[in-house]
Coordinates of C-alpha atoms in Angstrom, one line a residue:
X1 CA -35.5 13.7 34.9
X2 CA -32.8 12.8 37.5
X3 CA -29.8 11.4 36.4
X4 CA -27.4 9.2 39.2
X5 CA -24.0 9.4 36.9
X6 CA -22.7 12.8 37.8
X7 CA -23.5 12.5 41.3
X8 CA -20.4 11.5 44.2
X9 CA -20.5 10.8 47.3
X10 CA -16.8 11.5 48.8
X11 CA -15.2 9.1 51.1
X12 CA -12.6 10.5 54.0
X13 CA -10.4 8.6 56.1
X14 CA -9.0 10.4 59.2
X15 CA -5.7 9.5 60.6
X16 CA -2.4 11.4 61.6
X17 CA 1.1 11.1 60.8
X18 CA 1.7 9.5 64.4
X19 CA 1.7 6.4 63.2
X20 CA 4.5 5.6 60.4
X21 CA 3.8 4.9 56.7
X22 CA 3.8 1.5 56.8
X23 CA 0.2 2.0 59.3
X24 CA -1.0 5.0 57.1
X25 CA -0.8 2.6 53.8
X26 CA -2.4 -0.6 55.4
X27 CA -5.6 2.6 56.2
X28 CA -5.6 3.8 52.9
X29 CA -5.3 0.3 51.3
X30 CA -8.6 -0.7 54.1
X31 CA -10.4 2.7 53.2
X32 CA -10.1 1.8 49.2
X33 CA -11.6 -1.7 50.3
X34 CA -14.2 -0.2 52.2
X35 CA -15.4 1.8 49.0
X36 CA -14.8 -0.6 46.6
X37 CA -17.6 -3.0 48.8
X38 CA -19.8 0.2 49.0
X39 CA -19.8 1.0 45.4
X40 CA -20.5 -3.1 44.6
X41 CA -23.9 -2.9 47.1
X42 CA -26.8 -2.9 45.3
X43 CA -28.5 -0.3 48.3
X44 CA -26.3 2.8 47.5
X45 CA -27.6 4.6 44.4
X46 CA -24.6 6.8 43.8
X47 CA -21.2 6.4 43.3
X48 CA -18.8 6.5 46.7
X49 CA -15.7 8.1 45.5
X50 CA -12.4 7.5 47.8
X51 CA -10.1 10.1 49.1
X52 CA -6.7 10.1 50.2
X53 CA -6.4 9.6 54.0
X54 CA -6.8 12.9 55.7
X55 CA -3.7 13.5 58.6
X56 CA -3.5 17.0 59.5
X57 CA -5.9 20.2 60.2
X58 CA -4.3 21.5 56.4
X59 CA -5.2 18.2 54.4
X60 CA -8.6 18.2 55.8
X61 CA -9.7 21.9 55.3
X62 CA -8.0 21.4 51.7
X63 CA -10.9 18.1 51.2
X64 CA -13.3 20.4 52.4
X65 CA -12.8 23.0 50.2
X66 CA -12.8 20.7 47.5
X67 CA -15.9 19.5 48.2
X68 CA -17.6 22.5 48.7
X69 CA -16.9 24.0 45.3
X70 CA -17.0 20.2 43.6
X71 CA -20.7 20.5 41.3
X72 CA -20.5 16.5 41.2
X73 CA -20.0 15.7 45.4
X74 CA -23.2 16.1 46.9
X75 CA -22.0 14.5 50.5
X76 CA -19.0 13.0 52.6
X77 CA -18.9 10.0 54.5
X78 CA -15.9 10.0 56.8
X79 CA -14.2 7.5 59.1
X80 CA -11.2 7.0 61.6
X81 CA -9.6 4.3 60.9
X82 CA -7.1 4.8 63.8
X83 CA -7.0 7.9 66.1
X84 CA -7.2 11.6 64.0
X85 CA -7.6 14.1 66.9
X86 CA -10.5 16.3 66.1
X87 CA -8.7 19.8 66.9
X88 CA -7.5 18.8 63.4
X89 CA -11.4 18.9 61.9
X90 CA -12.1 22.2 63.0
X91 CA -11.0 24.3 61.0
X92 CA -12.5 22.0 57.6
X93 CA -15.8 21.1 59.4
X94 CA -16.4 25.1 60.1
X95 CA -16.4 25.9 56.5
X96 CA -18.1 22.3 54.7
X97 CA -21.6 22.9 53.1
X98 CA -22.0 19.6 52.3
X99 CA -24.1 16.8 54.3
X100 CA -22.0 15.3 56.7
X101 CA -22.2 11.2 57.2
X102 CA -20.5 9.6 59.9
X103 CA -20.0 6.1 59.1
X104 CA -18.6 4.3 62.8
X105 CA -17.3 1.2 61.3
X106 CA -14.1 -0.9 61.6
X107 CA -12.0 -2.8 58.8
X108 CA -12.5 -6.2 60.5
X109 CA -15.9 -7.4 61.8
X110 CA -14.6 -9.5 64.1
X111 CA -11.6 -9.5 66.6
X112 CA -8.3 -12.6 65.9
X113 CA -8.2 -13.7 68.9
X114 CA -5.1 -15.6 68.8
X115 CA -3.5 -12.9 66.6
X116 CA -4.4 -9.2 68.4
X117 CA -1.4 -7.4 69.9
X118 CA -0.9 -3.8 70.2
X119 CA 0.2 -3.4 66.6
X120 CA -3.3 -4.6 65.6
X121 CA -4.7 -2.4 68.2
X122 CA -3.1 0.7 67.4
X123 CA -4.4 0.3 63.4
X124 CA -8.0 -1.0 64.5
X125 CA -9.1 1.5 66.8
X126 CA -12.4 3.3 65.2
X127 CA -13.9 2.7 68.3
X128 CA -11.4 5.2 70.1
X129 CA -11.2 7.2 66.9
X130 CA -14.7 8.1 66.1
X131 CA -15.5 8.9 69.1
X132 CA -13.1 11.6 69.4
X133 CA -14.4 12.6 65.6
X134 CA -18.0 12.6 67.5
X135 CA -17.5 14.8 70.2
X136 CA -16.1 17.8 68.2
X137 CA -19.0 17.6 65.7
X138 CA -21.3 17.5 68.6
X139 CA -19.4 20.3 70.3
X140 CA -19.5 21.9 67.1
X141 CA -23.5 21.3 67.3
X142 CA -22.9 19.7 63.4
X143 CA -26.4 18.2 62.6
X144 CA -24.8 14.8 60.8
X145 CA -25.8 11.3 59.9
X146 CA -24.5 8.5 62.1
X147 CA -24.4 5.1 60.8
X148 CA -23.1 2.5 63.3
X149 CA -22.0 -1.4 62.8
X150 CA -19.6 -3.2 60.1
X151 CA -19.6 -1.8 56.9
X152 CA -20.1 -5.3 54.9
X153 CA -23.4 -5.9 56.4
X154 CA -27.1 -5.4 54.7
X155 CA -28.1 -3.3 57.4
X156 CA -25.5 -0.6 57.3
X157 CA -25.4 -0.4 53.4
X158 CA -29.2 0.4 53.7
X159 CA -28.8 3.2 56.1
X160 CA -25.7 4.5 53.8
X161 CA -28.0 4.6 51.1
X162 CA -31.2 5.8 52.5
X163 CA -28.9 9.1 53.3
X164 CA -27.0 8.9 50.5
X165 CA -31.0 9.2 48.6
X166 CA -31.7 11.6 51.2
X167 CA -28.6 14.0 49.5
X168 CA -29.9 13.2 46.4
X169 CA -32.6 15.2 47.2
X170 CA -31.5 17.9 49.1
X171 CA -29.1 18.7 46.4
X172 CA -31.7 18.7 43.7
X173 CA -33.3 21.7 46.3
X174 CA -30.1 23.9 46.0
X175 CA -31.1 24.4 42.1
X176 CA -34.5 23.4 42.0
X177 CA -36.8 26.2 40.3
X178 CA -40.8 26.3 41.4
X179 CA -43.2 27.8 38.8
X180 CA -46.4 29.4 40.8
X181 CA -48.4 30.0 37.5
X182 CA -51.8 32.4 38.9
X183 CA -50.6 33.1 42.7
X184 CA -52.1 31.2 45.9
X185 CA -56.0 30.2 46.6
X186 CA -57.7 33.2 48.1
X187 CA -57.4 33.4 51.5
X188 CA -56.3 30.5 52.2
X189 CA -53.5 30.6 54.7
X190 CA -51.2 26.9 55.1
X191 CA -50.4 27.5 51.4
X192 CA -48.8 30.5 51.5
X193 CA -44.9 31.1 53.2
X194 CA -41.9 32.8 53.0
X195 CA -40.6 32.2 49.9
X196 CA -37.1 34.0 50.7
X197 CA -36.4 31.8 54.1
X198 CA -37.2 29.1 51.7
X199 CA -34.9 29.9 49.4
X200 CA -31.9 30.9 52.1
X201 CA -33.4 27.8 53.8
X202 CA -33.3 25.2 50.9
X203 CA -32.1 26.5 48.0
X204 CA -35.1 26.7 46.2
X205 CA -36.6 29.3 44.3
X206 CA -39.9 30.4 43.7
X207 CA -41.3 32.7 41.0
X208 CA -44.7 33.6 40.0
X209 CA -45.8 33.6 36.5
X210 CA -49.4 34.1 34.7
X211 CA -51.6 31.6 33.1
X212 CA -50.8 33.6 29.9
X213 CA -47.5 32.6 30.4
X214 CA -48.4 29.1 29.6
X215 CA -50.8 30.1 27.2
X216 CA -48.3 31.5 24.9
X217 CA -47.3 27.9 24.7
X218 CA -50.3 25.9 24.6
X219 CA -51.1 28.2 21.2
X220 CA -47.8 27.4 19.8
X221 CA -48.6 23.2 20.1
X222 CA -49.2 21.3 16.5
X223 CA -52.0 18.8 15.4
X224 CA -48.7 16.3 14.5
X225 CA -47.7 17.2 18.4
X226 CA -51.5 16.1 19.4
X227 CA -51.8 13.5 17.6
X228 CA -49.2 11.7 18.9
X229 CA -50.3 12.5 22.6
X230 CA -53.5 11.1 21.8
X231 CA -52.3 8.0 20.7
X232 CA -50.0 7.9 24.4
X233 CA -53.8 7.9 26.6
X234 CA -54.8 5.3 24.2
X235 CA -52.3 3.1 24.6
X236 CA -51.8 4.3 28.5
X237 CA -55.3 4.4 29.7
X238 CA -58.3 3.1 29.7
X239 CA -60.6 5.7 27.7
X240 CA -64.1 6.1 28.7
X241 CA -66.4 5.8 25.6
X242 CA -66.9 9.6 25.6
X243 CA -63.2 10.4 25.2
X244 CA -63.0 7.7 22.1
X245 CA -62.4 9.0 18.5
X246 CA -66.2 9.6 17.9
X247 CA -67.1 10.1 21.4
X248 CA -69.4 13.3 22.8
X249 CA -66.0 14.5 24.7
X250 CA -63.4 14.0 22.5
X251 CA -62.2 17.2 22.0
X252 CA -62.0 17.4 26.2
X253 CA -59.5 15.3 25.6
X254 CA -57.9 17.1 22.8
X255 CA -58.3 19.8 25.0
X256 CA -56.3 18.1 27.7
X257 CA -53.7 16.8 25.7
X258 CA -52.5 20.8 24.2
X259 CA -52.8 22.1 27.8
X260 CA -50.0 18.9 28.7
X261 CA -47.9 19.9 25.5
X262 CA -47.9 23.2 26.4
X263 CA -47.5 23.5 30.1
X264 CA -44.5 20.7 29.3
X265 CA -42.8 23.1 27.4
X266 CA -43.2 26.0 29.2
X267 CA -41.6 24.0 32.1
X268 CA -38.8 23.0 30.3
X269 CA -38.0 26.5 28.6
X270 CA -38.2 28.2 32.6
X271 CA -36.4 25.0 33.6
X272 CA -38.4 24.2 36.6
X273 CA -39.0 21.0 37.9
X274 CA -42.0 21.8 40.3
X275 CA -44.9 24.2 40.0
X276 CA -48.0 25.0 41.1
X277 CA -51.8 26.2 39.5
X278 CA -55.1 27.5 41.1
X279 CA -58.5 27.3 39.2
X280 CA -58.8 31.3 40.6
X281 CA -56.4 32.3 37.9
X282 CA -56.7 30.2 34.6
X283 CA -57.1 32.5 32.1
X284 CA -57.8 31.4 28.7
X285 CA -56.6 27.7 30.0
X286 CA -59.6 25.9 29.1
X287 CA -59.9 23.6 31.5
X288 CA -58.1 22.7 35.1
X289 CA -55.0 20.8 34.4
X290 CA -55.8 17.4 35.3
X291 CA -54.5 14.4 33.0
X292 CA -51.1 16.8 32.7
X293 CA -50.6 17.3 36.0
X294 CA -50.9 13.9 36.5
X295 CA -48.4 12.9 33.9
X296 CA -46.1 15.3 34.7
X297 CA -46.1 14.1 38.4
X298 CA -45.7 10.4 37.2
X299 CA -42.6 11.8 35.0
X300 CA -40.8 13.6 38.2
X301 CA -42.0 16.8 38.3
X302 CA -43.2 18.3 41.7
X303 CA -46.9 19.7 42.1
X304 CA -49.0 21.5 44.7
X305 CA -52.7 22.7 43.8
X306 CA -53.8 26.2 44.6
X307 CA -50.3 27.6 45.0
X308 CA -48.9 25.7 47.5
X309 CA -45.7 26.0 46.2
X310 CA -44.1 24.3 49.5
X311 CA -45.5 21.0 48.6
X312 CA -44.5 21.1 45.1
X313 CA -40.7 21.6 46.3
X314 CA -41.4 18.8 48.8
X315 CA -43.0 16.6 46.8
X316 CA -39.9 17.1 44.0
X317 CA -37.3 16.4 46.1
X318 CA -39.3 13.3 47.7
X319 CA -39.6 11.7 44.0
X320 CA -35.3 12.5 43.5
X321 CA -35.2 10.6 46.9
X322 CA -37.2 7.7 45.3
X323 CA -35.2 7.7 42.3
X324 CA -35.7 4.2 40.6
X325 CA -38.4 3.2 43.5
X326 CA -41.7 1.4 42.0
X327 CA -44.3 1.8 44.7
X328 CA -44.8 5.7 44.1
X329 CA -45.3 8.7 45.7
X330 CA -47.7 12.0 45.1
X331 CA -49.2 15.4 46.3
X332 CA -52.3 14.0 48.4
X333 CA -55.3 15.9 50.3
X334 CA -57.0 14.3 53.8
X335 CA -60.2 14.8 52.0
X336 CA -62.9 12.8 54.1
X337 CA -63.4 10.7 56.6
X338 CA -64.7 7.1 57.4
X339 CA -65.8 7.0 61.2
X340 CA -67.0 3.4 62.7
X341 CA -67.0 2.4 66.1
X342 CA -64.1 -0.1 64.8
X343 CA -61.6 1.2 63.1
X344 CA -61.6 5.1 61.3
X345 CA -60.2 6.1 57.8
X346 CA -59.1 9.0 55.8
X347 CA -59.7 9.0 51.8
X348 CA -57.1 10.7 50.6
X349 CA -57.8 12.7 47.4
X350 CA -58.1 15.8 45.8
X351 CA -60.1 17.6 42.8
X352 CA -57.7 15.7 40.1
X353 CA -54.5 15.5 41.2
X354 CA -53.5 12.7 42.2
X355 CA -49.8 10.5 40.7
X356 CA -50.6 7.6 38.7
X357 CA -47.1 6.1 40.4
X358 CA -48.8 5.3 43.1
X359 CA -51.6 3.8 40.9
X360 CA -52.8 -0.3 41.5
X361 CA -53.4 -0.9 38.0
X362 CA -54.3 0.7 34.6
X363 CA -55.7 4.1 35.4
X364 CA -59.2 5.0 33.9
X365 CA -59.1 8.4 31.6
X366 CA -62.7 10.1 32.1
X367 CA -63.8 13.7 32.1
X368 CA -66.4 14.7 34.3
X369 CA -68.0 18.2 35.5
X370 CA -66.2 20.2 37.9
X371 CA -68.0 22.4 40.4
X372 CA -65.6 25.2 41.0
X373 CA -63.4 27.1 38.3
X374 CA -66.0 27.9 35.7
X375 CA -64.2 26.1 33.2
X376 CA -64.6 23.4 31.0
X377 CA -65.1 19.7 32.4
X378 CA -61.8 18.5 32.9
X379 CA -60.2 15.2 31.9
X380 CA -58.4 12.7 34.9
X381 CA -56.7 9.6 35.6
X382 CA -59.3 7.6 37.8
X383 CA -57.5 5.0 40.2
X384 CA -56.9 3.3 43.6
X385 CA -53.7 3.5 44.9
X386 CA -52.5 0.0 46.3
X387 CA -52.2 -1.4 50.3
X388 CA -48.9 -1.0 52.0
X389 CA -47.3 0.8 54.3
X390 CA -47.3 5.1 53.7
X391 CA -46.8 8.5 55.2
X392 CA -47.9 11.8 54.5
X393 CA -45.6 14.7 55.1
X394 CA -46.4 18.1 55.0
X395 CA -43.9 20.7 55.2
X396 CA -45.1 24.3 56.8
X397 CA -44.0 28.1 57.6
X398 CA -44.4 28.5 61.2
X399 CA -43.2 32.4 61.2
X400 CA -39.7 32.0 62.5
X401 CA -38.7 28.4 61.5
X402 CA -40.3 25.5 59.1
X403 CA -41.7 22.4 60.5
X404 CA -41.2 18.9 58.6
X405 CA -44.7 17.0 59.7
X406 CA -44.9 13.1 59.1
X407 CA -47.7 10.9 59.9
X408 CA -47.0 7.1 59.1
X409 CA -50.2 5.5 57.7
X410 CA -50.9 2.3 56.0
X411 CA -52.9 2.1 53.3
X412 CA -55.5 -0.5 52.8
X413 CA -57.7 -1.8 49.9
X414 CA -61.0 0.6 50.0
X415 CA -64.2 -1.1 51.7
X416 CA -66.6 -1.1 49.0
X417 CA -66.4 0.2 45.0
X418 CA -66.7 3.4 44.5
X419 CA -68.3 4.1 41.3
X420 CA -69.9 7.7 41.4
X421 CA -66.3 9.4 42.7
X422 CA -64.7 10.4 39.8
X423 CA -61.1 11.1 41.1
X424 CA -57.9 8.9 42.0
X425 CA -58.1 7.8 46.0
X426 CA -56.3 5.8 48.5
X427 CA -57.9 5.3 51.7
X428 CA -55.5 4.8 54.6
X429 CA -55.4 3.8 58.5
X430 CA -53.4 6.7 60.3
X431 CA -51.0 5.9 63.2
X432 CA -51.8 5.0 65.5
X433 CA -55.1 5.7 65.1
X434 CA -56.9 8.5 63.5
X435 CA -58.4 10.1 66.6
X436 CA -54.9 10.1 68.2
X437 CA -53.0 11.0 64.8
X438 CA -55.7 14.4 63.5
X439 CA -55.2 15.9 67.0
X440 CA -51.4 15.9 66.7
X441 CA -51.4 16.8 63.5
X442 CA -53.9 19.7 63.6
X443 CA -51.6 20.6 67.1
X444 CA -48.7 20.5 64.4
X445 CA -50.1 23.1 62.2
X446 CA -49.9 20.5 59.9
X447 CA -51.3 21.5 55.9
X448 CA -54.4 19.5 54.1
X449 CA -51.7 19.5 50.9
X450 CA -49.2 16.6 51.7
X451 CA -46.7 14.2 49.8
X452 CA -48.1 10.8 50.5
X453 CA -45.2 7.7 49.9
X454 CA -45.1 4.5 49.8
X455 CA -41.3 4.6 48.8
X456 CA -39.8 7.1 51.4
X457 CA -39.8 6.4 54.9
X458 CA -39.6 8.5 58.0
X459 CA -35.7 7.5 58.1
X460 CA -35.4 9.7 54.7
X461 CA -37.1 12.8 56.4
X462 CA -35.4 12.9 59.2
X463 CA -32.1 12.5 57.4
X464 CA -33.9 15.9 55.7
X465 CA -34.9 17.2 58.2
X466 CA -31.3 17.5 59.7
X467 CA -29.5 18.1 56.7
X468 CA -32.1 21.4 56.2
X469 CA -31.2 22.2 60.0
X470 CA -35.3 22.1 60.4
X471 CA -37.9 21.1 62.9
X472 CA -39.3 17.4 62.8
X473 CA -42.5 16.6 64.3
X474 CA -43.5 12.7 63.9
X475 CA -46.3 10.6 64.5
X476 CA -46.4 6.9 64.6
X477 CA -47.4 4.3 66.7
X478 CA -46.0 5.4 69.0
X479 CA -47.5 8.5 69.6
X480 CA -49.5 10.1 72.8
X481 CA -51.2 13.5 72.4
X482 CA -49.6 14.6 76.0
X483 CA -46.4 13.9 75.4
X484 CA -46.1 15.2 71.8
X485 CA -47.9 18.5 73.3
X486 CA -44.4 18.6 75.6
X487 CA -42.8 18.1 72.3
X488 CA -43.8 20.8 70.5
X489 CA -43.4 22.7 73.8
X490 CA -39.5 21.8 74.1
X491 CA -39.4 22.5 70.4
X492 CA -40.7 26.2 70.8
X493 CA -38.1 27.0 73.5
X494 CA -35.2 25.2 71.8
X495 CA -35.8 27.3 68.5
X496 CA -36.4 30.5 69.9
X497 CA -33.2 29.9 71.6
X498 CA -31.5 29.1 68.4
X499 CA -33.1 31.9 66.0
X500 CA -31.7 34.0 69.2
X501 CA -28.0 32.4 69.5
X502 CA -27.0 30.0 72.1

């Protein structure tokens, strides 16, 4: 669903006429360099696009205009090569839209000793430059990415391209369409939100429609169309006897399979690339939409269960962000616990749906009864999700502001089989531990509805998290109840300040 090619990243040098044309061509010759190594690094994901070396407060407002009303850049990187006083970026950073990287590098790693005379320092001096660059966007209070160290090494190539991921996604937001088909579980409070701050927010829009809406197109799917679907969980699944040709359930499964077709298409006719259901509001949909949720997770598409249309737009722009990633990430639930005196769990689960990216092997397809809904037994993807490092995010509406919630987890291998729970699962150790982690996070407002990765990290969300201009509350190893109570403290001054002016 996400395609890389279109999508630029823009590359500005700063500099000013000060220095002669012989010094302004050696910084555009080192600045072409520069991008040329960028674009050849296996961590950046999109393609870094070089501009003409910016000297004057003109040239630089023209760049940002450019960029701005350019469909294909989705970010800027900039540098100063040599000195570019920053009276000359204010009237071009006032007006840019697009998420702002500051890469503090220099051409040369390393200094010639023997060699360096003022020449050489008057062409090599980043270190003088940025900082100039630094102060006005912090003057400017321009929330901004800054990436420190020489730009051939592993290290800063990764941080380039965790943001230049993190852009990815937040541009995917500015057009991203949520369908909320039935509206949100009854009273039921985390789920629900402002869905016009989200929108001036994030970009994202959020309609609702009716499960008839989808009907229409479930009615309109063909045996051929069925058929062939069929034959895809064959070949993709393991079937349980009962969904076999022959078996007691097959037509669960036929079932299934027409509510996939049809709530594929009616996706791709809206356009949306994230949506939502409830089992209050199905309609004539036969059965809760298990297996297709699933799928249509597994094929990009964000999700949230009983409306939570928040988490859905989350969990889409996480899987942009993870574009061409292999260890997965889904919408997840803290549905139980495992208390010892040793060491405390969560299982992680939810009614259905769960992503079969983050799967540990070929997923069982079974159908089994479900206890609320009133319809049909639907069909699911049974599976364990792998060990490994995680976190669960959770993205809420606390009135006057939205709050990014991360809790890094790792994942481990679950203690025992589990034969009589008929859902996907992933049982996980919270950070940094679960006592510590639940109060925080029930402090935090934080939702039972998450995105749970094993691809993103909590480097990608707060990248977001500034980008969006939101809150970011984290917990990790790190974390003590008393001082993330000062936190979110601090937090609630700072922001009423803001929403307020400064």
């Amino acid at each position: 669903m996400t395609d890389l090619s279109q999508k630029e990243i823009w590359f500005a040098t700063g500099s000013q006429n000060l220095y002669g044309e012989e010094t302004l061509n050696q910084v555009a010759a080192d600045s072409k360099k520069i991008v040329e190594g960028l674009n050849a690094s296996e961590h950046l994901p999109l393609k870094v696009v070089w501009k003409e070396t910016v000297k004057s407060s003109e040239e630089i407002h023209d760049l940002m205009i450019q960029a701005n009303s350019n469909k294909n850049c989705i970010g800027i990187i900039t540098w100063m090569h040599t000195f570019s006083p920053a009276k000359m970026w204010i009237r071009g950073l006032n007006i840019l839209k697009k998420p702002l990287c500051h890469l503090h590098t220099q051409f040369n790693a390393e200094l010639p000793w023997d060699k360096i005379d003022m020449d050489y320092m008057n062409l090599h001096q980043s270190a003088h430059g940025d900082r100039e660059f630094g102060f006005m966007m912090s003057r400017m209070r321009k929330k901004r990415k800054v990436v420190v160290g020489h730009w051939q090494t592993q290290r800063v190539q990764q941080k380039l391209g965790v943001w230049s991921r993190v852009v990815l996604g937040w541009d995917e937001l500015q057009h991203m369409k949520v369908a909320r088909i039935g509206d949100n579980m009854r009273d039921v409070a985390v789920t629900e939100g402002d869905k016009v701050a989200a929108e001036m927010k994030f970009g994202v829009a959020v309609n609702g429609f009716d499960s008839s809406d989808v009907v229409a197109h479930i009615n309109k799917v063909n045996d051929a169309e069925v058929e062939n679907l069929l034959k895809e969980y064959k070949n993709d699944y393991n079937l349980t006897d009962s969904l076999k040709e022959g078996g007691e359930k097959r037509q669960s499964l036929v079932e299934a399979a027409k509510i996939e077709l049809g709530l594929r298409a009616f996706l791709e006719e809206g356009g949306f690339t994230a949506f939502t259901d409830t089992f209050e509001n199905l309609g004539e949909i036969k059965q809760l939409p298990g297996i297709a949720v699933q799928r249509l997770m597994a094929d990009g598409y964000g999700f949230g269960a009983e409306g939570d249309w928040k988490t859905a737009a989350l969990l889409r722009a996480m899987k942009v962000m993870a574009t061409g990633m292999k260890k997965g990430t889904s919408f997840m639930e803290d549905y139980t616990y495992h208390f010892t005196p040793e060491k405390s769990f969560v299982l992680g689960s939810h009614m259905l749906e769960i992503c079969s990216s983050i799967a540990d092997g070929k997923p069982n397809c079974e159908v089994h009864p479900l206890g609320i809904g009133g319809k049909a037994d639907p069909v699911r993807l049974v599976f364990n999700a792998p060990a490994g490092e995680a976190l669960n995010a959770s993205l809420v509406d606390m009135g006057n502001r939205f709050r990014l919630i991360v809790n890094e987890v790792e994942a481990v291998t679950p203690k025992a089989d589990l034969p009589k729970l008929p859902v996907a699962r992933v049982l996980w150790d919270a950070k940094p531990d679960l006592e510590t982690a639940a109060t925080a996070w029930i402090l935090a407002g934080g939702a039972h509805h998450t995105v749970y990765t094993q691809d993103i990290t909590t480097e990608y969300l707060e990248d977001f998290a500034d980008i969006a201009g939101i809150e970011l509350l984290v917990i990790d190893e790190r974390t003590r109840v008393r001082d993330f109570k000062d936190t979110i403290n601090a937090n609630e001054a700072y922001y009423h300040q803001f929403q307020h002016g400064m």
